[in-house]
């Protein structure tokens, strides 16, 4: 059960006429989606309707919606998972023409009043689908349990929830004789990537690495296209590009977190310029592609020098702004923060330097929390099944305490989800996952697994079978004689 | 240019210095002369940690596991039973603030085998890989066709420039190979790059600031024109290496004039006059070690240390690591030089704990000039538990090489060489003052047989017991409990009928 606290604040002049009760009042709406035969998710929207306070009115009194959003931020209850919707009068100039809903950066939205309560309620529902979770996003998080065929193609694309991620930026230079490439990666990471990672630090720990690889070639030879006199990589050869490169990239030596690789490839002089073709045959504008759950690759073309007498190697300074834009967009796609289809008349505020809006972070947290709880229950169930199958396993005390802790944390996570405290639910689910992994992968469990029963038979049977056979045979003879003797008195008579 | 795997390792585990060497074979000092950089047979790993590391043992265990993954070597067998903390022997080679020897760990795995799957990750760490530069020569099938193969990785902090305001990490990868061209070259001592490596050099790595080939053409006994090197070298470099004046022919791969005449560089060396015997100078310090004794209970380890310097005496630090199952008796330790007893000026002995720690013996011995010193110690072999034997217990158990570290006085005074001018020589043969050079020698590893039980005994016991039970018990029981009836003689069973048929053929009356 998932609960979302929503507050609807009416600015003066925007109260619809057909309210069932005078302001302020509460309302609860529940929706149930079933994931599979045994699991279902209930979403509760606890809505509080009230009118604006004086400060909020003053904040709404500004010229544009963006300023209103910025001004409203300190006045809100900024806990994770909550949504605040401000209803402004129909004639208000805050929202531009034709736009009736404006979604801000910080968990608040401005809705233009109009139509009665029912219209307002539909707008609210659309809004919660955008800003909070949707049925499909929760189903994606639980993708292990949903029967196949019900999920869309995007279902298994997003990164699995994990306690931390390692991000590696690699510069691939297959031709160091022609290009001496320089990239100021440290500065670019500090300026562009670090704010996004700071925002995401609630979700997981991130660590960033970078490296330069020389003589690293792509596995595919690009085709030469005469019309544009450039080399093209077609869309169906892209999956073959990654494998040969991955051997050189190296896995993270010191930590166990999943790695996201972002590669920047500077093609060789003989293969310049190189463009990536999408399925329709048109060159991709950003010249980059990403692979779900792995990372992204961008091709950076260096212009050939005007004079052919230029001394090799050419010095190339990579334009980090262009590169980081693409990599950050790929990072958002990998995490599943992409925008789904918006209903008409919605306007989304762009998140600016931080890379993602607060409500996008909330969406991620909802999905990860649900996924964590599902993982915990799967792990503990398989541990229990293992114990049932092999009765010999000795469970040490600390393994048992980890299991208890995992169960307790999972239960508290579910309870907090039901009341709407998203942050503490997420923390509890993280603890539950850590404890369950520690219990399941404990090395002491493996030790006594390999003592099958037939080995015991193999040792004792050669000793006891020759001893037992004569005894059993004579027992059988005794029984036969006893039965004969019992019959004989009757026969003799 | 620094490889990411090692960089992450150094940063995550607080490593100050790391030296890993994988060696196959043993350097025969008497036949081949003093080694430039010797390593003991098997795998050797010694690491200095930063003073900020709190739990050195945990970091050491993680480090050995991660390195075994990076280099495809079974370094994960390094644990407390073969790790020691030497106090005097392995001083840091890079910059060091203080030397608290609790931050040092040293381990040797003498049983480790080196093969091509260890060479491949070593080559992957190079910036140009094996695609350009000198590493093009390193083809695995020729490199392992050698008498001695050693590859090493050294990481240490160095000053970035002469004023030492900034510290940077230096990664040195060394590969030492001894080719036996005499046996593979039809008895002639001429060699060429193509004959040794089956390929030649075509270009230099574009990322290298220096790429040079040095060929030792030192004249012996002041005779010139004994050998000839083709193509003629661009320059000659003279250096004093290990107390000996040596001349090197230099081929600089980065200079454009080298590849003018031919596209590839194949260095060849031809001897003008046939050499009757190669007289290499006897090294000043060399050592031997062997096990003596008979039977499977006791034995004696003897180390012979030779000082062939004519008039200078110098001290040597001897480090011995003996596994716990050879129980050393320190009261039998004797050091004899020229017939007289020689007392070491510093002894550090850490006794072994069964199944937890090996023996560690470190001594500072003064070697008089032109002498042989014999260090002997007796030991007793322990009986191991039956699960502790390796899969081939009758092969024996290895005792890792002992380490001799010394500052050997050199006959010829050495001058200070500029670091930038020849970085190879200053890093390989560092000299703090001009009169002596640092040498680290390793002795042979020992192979010792421990009393080994017969591992087929459980199977034998089961077979014997079950046979006895089945045959004897069954017969006895039947004899004791069977009741006997008298039987009528039957007309004849099958056997009797067959016998009658055969008798008819023979013409003998039937039964």
PDB file of N, CA and C in Angstrom, chain A residues 376 380 401-416 428-429 431-432 435:
ATOM      1  N   UNK A 376      13.826  -7.976  -1.111  1.00  0.00           N
ATOM      2  CA  UNK A 376      14.002  -8.581   0.205  1.00  0.00           C
ATOM      3  C   UNK A 376      13.128  -9.805   0.340  1.00  0.00           C
ATOM      4  N   UNK A 380      14.572 -13.611   0.937  1.00  0.00           N
ATOM      5  CA  UNK A 380      14.274 -14.388   2.143  1.00  0.00           C
ATOM      6  C   UNK A 380      13.453 -15.624   1.806  1.00  0.00           C
ATOM      7  N   UNK A 401      20.171 -13.387  13.125  1.00  0.00           N
ATOM      8  CA  UNK A 401      19.801 -12.026  13.530  1.00  0.00           C
ATOM      9  C   UNK A 401      19.680 -11.118  12.317  1.00  0.00           C
ATOM     10  N   UNK A 402      20.506 -11.381  11.276  1.00  0.00           N
ATOM     11  CA  UNK A 402      20.361 -10.580  10.061  1.00  0.00           C
ATOM     12  C   UNK A 402      19.005 -10.818   9.415  1.00  0.00           C
ATOM     13  N   UNK A 403      18.577 -12.068   9.452  1.00  0.00           N
ATOM     14  CA  UNK A 403      17.271 -12.368   8.839  1.00  0.00           C
ATOM     15  C   UNK A 403      16.164 -11.654   9.592  1.00  0.00           C
ATOM     16  N   UNK A 404      16.251 -11.695  10.933  1.00  0.00           N
ATOM     17  CA  UNK A 404      15.216 -11.012  11.716  1.00  0.00           C
ATOM     18  C   UNK A 404      15.222  -9.522  11.421  1.00  0.00           C
ATOM     19  N   UNK A 405      16.429  -8.979  11.322  1.00  0.00           N
ATOM     20  CA  UNK A 405      16.511  -7.553  11.070  1.00  0.00           C
ATOM     21  C   UNK A 405      15.947  -7.200   9.709  1.00  0.00           C
ATOM     22  N   UNK A 406      16.230  -8.078   8.729  1.00  0.00           N
ATOM     23  CA  UNK A 406      15.709  -7.805   7.388  1.00  0.00           C
ATOM     24  C   UNK A 406      14.188  -7.802   7.399  1.00  0.00           C
ATOM     25  N   UNK A 407      13.611  -8.789   8.093  1.00  0.00           N
ATOM     26  CA  UNK A 407      12.142  -8.867   8.110  1.00  0.00           C
ATOM     27  C   UNK A 407      11.559  -7.652   8.806  1.00  0.00           C
ATOM     28  N   UNK A 408      12.186  -7.271   9.937  1.00  0.00           N
ATOM     29  CA  UNK A 408      11.649  -6.116  10.674  1.00  0.00           C
ATOM     30  C   UNK A 408      11.733  -4.849   9.839  1.00  0.00           C
ATOM     31  N   UNK A 409      12.884  -4.677   9.148  1.00  0.00           N
ATOM     32  CA  UNK A 409      13.018  -3.453   8.342  1.00  0.00           C
ATOM     33  C   UNK A 409      12.032  -3.451   7.198  1.00  0.00           C
ATOM     34  N   UNK A 410      11.825  -4.620   6.587  1.00  0.00           N
ATOM     35  CA  UNK A 410      10.892  -4.650   5.457  1.00  0.00           C
ATOM     36  C   UNK A 410       9.488  -4.313   5.933  1.00  0.00           C
ATOM     37  N   UNK A 411       9.144  -4.844   7.100  1.00  0.00           N
ATOM     38  CA  UNK A 411       7.789  -4.547   7.592  1.00  0.00           C
ATOM     39  C   UNK A 411       7.648  -3.074   7.922  1.00  0.00           C
ATOM     40  N   UNK A 412       8.692  -2.485   8.514  1.00  0.00           N
ATOM     41  CA  UNK A 412       8.570  -1.065   8.833  1.00  0.00           C
ATOM     42  C   UNK A 412       8.541  -0.231   7.559  1.00  0.00           C
ATOM     43  N   UNK A 413       9.264  -0.692   6.508  1.00  0.00           N
ATOM     44  CA  UNK A 413       9.224   0.044   5.243  1.00  0.00           C
ATOM     45  C   UNK A 413       7.816   0.039   4.671  1.00  0.00           C
ATOM     46  N   UNK A 414       7.177  -1.130   4.707  1.00  0.00           N
ATOM     47  CA  UNK A 414       5.809  -1.187   4.171  1.00  0.00           C
ATOM     48  C   UNK A 414       4.878  -0.322   4.988  1.00  0.00           C
ATOM     49  N   UNK A 415       5.082  -0.318   6.324  1.00  0.00           N
ATOM     50  CA  UNK A 415       4.184   0.499   7.160  1.00  0.00           C
ATOM     51  C   UNK A 415       4.369   1.977   6.848  1.00  0.00           C
ATOM     52  N   UNK A 416       5.637   2.387   6.666  1.00  0.00           N
ATOM     53  CA  UNK A 416       5.866   3.802   6.384  1.00  0.00           C
ATOM     54  C   UNK A 416       5.370   4.184   5.006  1.00  0.00           C
ATOM     55  N   UNK A 428      14.482   2.437   5.452  1.00  0.00           N
ATOM     56  CA  UNK A 428      14.196   1.116   5.995  1.00  0.00           C
ATOM     57  C   UNK A 428      14.361   0.044   4.931  1.00  0.00           C
ATOM     58  N   UNK A 429      13.950   0.364   3.695  1.00  0.00           N
ATOM     59  CA  UNK A 429      14.070  -0.660   2.659  1.00  0.00           C
ATOM     60  C   UNK A 429      15.538  -0.913   2.324  1.00  0.00           C
ATOM     61  N   UNK A 431      18.035  -0.716   4.439  1.00  0.00           N
ATOM     62  CA  UNK A 431      18.548  -1.572   5.513  1.00  0.00           C
ATOM     63  C   UNK A 431      18.101  -3.000   5.326  1.00  0.00           C
ATOM     64  N   UNK A 432      16.842  -3.151   4.910  1.00  0.00           N
ATOM     65  CA  UNK A 432      16.326  -4.504   4.732  1.00  0.00           C
ATOM     66  C   UNK A 432      17.113  -5.225   3.648  1.00  0.00           C
ATOM     67  N   UNK A 435      20.606  -6.227   4.956  1.00  0.00           N
ATOM     68  CA  UNK A 435      20.586  -7.358   5.886  1.00  0.00           C
ATOM     69  C   UNK A 435      20.264  -8.652   5.168  1.00  0.00           C
TER      70      UNK A 435
END
